[in-house]
mmCIF file of C-alpha atoms in Angstrom:
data_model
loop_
_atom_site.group_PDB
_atom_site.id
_atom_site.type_symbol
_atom_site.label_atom_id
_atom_site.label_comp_id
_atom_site.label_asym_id
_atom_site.label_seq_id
_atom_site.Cartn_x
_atom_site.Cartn_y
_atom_site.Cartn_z
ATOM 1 C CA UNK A 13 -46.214 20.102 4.054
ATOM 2 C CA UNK A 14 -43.095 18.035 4.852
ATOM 3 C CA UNK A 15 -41.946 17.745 8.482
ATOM 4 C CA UNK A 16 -39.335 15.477 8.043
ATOM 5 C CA UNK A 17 -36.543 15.809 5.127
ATOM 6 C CA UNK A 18 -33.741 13.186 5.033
ATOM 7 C CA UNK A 19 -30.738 14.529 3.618
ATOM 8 C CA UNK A 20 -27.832 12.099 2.412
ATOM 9 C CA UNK A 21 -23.982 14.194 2.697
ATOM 10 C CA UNK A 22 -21.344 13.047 2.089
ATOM 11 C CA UNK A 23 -19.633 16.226 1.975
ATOM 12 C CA UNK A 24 -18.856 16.744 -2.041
ATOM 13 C CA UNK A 25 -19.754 20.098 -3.343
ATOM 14 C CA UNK A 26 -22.461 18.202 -4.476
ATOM 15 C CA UNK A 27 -24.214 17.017 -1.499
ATOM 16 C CA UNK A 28 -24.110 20.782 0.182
ATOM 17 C CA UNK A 29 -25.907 21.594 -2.676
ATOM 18 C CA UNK A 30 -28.747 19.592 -1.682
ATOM 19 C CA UNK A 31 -28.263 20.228 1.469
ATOM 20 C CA UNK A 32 -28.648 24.118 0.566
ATOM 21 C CA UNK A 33 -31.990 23.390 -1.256
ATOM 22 C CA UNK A 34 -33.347 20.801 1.995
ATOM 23 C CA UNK A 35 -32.174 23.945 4.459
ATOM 24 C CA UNK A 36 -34.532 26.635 2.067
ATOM 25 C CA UNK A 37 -37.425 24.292 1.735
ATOM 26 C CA UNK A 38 -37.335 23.426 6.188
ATOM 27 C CA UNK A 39 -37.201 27.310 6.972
ATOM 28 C CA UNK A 40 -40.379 27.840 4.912
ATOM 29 C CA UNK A 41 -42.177 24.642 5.824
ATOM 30 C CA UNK A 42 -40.773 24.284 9.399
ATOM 31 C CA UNK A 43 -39.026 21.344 9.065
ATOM 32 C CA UNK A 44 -36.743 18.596 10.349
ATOM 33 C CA UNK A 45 -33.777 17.600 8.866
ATOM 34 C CA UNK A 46 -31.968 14.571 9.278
ATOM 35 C CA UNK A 47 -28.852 14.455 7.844
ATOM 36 C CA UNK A 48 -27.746 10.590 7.149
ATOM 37 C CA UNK A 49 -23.858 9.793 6.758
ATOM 38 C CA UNK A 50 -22.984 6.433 5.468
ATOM 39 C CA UNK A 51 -19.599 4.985 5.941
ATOM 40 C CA UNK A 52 -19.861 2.864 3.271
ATOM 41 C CA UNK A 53 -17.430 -0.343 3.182
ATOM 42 C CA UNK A 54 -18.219 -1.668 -0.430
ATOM 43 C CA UNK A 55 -17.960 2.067 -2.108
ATOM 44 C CA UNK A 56 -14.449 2.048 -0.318
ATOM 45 C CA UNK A 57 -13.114 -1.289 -1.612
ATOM 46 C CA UNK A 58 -14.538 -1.363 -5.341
ATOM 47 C CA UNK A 59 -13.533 2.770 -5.667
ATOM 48 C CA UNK A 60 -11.101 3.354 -8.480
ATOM 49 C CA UNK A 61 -9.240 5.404 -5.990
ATOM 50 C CA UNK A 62 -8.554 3.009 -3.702
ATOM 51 C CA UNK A 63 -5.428 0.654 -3.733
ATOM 52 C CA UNK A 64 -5.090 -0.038 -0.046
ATOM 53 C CA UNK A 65 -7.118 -2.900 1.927
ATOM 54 C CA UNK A 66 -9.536 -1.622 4.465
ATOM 55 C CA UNK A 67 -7.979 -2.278 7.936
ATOM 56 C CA UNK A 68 -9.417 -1.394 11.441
ATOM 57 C CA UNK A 69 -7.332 1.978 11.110
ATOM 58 C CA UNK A 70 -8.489 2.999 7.581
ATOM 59 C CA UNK A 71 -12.547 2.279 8.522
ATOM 60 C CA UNK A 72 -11.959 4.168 11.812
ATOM 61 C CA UNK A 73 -10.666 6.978 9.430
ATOM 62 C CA UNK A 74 -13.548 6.770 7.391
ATOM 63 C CA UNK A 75 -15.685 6.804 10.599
ATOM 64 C CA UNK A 76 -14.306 10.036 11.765
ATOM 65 C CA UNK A 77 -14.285 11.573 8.341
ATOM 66 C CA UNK A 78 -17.828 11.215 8.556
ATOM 67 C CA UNK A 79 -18.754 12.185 11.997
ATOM 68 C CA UNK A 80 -16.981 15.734 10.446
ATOM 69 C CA UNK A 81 -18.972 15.799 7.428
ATOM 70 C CA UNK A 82 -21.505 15.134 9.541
ATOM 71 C CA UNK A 83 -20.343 18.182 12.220
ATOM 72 C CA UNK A 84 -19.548 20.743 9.550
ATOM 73 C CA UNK A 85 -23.929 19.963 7.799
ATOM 74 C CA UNK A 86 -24.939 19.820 10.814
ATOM 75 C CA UNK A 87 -23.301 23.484 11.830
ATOM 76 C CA UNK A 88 -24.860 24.601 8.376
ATOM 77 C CA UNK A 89 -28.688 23.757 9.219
ATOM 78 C CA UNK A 90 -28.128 25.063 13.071
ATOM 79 C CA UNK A 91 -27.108 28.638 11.438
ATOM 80 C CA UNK A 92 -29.850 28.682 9.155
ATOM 81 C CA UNK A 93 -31.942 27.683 12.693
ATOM 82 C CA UNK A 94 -33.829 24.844 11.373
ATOM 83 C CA UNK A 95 -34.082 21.710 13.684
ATOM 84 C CA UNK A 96 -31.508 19.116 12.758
ATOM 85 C CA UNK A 97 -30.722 15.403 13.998
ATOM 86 C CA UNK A 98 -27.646 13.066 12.570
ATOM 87 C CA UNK A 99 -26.880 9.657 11.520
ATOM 88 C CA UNK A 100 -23.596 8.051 11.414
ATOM 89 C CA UNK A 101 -24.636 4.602 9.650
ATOM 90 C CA UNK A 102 -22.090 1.881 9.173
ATOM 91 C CA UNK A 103 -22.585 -0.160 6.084
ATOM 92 C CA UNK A 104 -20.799 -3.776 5.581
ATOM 93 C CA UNK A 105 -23.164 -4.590 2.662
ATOM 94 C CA UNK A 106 -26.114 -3.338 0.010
ATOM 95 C CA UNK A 107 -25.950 -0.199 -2.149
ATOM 96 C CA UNK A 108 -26.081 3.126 -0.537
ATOM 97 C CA UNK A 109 -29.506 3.357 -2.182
ATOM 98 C CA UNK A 110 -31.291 0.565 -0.608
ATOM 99 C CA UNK A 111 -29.878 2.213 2.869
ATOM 100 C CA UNK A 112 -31.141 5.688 1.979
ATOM 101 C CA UNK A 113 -34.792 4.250 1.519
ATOM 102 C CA UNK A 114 -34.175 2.312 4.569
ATOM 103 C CA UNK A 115 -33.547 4.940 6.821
ATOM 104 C CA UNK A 116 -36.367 6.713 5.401
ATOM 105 C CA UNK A 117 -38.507 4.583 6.130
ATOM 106 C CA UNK A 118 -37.435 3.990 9.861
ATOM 107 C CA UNK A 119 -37.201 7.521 10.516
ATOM 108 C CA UNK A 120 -40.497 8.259 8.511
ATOM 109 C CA UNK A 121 -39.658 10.952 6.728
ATOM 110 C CA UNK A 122 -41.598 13.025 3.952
ATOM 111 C CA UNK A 123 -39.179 13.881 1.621
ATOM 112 C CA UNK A 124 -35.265 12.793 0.718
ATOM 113 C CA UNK A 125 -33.231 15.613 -0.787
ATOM 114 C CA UNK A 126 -29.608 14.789 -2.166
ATOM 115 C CA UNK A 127 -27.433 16.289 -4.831
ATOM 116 C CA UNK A 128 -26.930 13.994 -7.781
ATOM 117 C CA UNK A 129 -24.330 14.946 -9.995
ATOM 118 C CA UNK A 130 -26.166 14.042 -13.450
ATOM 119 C CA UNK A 131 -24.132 11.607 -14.712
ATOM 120 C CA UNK A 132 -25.429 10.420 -18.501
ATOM 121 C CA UNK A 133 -24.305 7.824 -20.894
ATOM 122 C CA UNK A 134 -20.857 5.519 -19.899
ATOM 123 C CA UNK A 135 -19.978 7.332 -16.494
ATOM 124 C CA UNK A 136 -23.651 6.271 -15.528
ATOM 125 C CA UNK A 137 -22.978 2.819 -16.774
ATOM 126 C CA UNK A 138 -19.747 2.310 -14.806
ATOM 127 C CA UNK A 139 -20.653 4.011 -11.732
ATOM 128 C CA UNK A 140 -24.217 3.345 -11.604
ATOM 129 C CA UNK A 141 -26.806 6.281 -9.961
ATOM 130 C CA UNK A 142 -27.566 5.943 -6.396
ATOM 131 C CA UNK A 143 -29.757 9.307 -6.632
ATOM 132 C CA UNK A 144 -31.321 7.302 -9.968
ATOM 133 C CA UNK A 145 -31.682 4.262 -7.324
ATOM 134 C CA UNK A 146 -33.132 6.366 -4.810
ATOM 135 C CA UNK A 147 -35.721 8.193 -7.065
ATOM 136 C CA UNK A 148 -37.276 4.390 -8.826
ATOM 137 C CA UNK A 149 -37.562 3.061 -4.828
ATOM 138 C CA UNK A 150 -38.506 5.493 -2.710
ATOM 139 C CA UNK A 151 -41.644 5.472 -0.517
ATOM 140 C CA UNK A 152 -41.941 9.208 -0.587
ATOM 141 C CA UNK A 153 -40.923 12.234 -2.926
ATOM 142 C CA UNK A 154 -37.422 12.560 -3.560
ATOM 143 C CA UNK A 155 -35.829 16.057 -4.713
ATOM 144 C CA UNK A 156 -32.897 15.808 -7.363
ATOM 145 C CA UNK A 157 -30.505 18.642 -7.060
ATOM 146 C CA UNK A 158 -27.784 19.060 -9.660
ATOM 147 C CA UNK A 159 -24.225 20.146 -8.608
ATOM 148 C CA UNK A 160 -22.347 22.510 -10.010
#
């Protein structure tokens, strides 16, 4: 039914989650998954987290960090022998969302399957819901998984 499953990681315990459900729903159907990696600029400079200004060395850090979360799915999916490919997209601007559906799109897949970590109520507010974003805009059916 669905050749082609995008899978956003980002490597929380989250994302594997969804990337656990994507891996069970390709060995039954046969699919390909895609994982998509997005080292995200604007996330990095508006996170509450962050106090430092994004030099050359901290994006190249953020790069390899993930080309590993990238590594370590794509391990996961190879062991479960289900066909995988990888993308490593840089983003200077627009909401992870928008990209997501983007890639989607160009890759022409059937299904997107990401974790979501069911935010409700004020941490929604603040943070806002790319899985939320994700679900209203996509092209093609999106799985929610919940984290634990």
């Amino acid at each position: 039914m669905y050749e082609k499953i995008l899978v956003p990681v980002d490597g929380s315990a989250t994302s594997l989650a969804g990337l656990q459900e994507a891996i069970a729903l390709a060995r039954v159907m046969g699919s390909t998954i895609r994982l998509l990696h997005v080292v995200d600029e604007i996330s990095f400079m508006t996170s509450f987290e962050s106090s430092m200004a994004l030099t050359a060395e901290v994006f190249e850090s953020l790069k390899k960090a993930g080309q590993e979360v990238l590594q370590e799915a794509q391990n996961r999916v190879r062991a479960a022998g289900v066909p995988v490919e990888t993308e490593l997209y840089e983003s200077y601007a627009g909401r992870v969302s928008d990209l997501v559906i983007t890639k989607a799109r160009e890759w022409g897949a059937q299904l997107i399957v990401l974790g979501t970590h069911g935010r409700r109520g004020v941490g929604r507010m603040l943070l806002g819901s790319d899985a939320e974003q994700v679900l209203r805009q996509s092209p093609v059916p999106v799985l929610l998984v919940r984290g634990a």
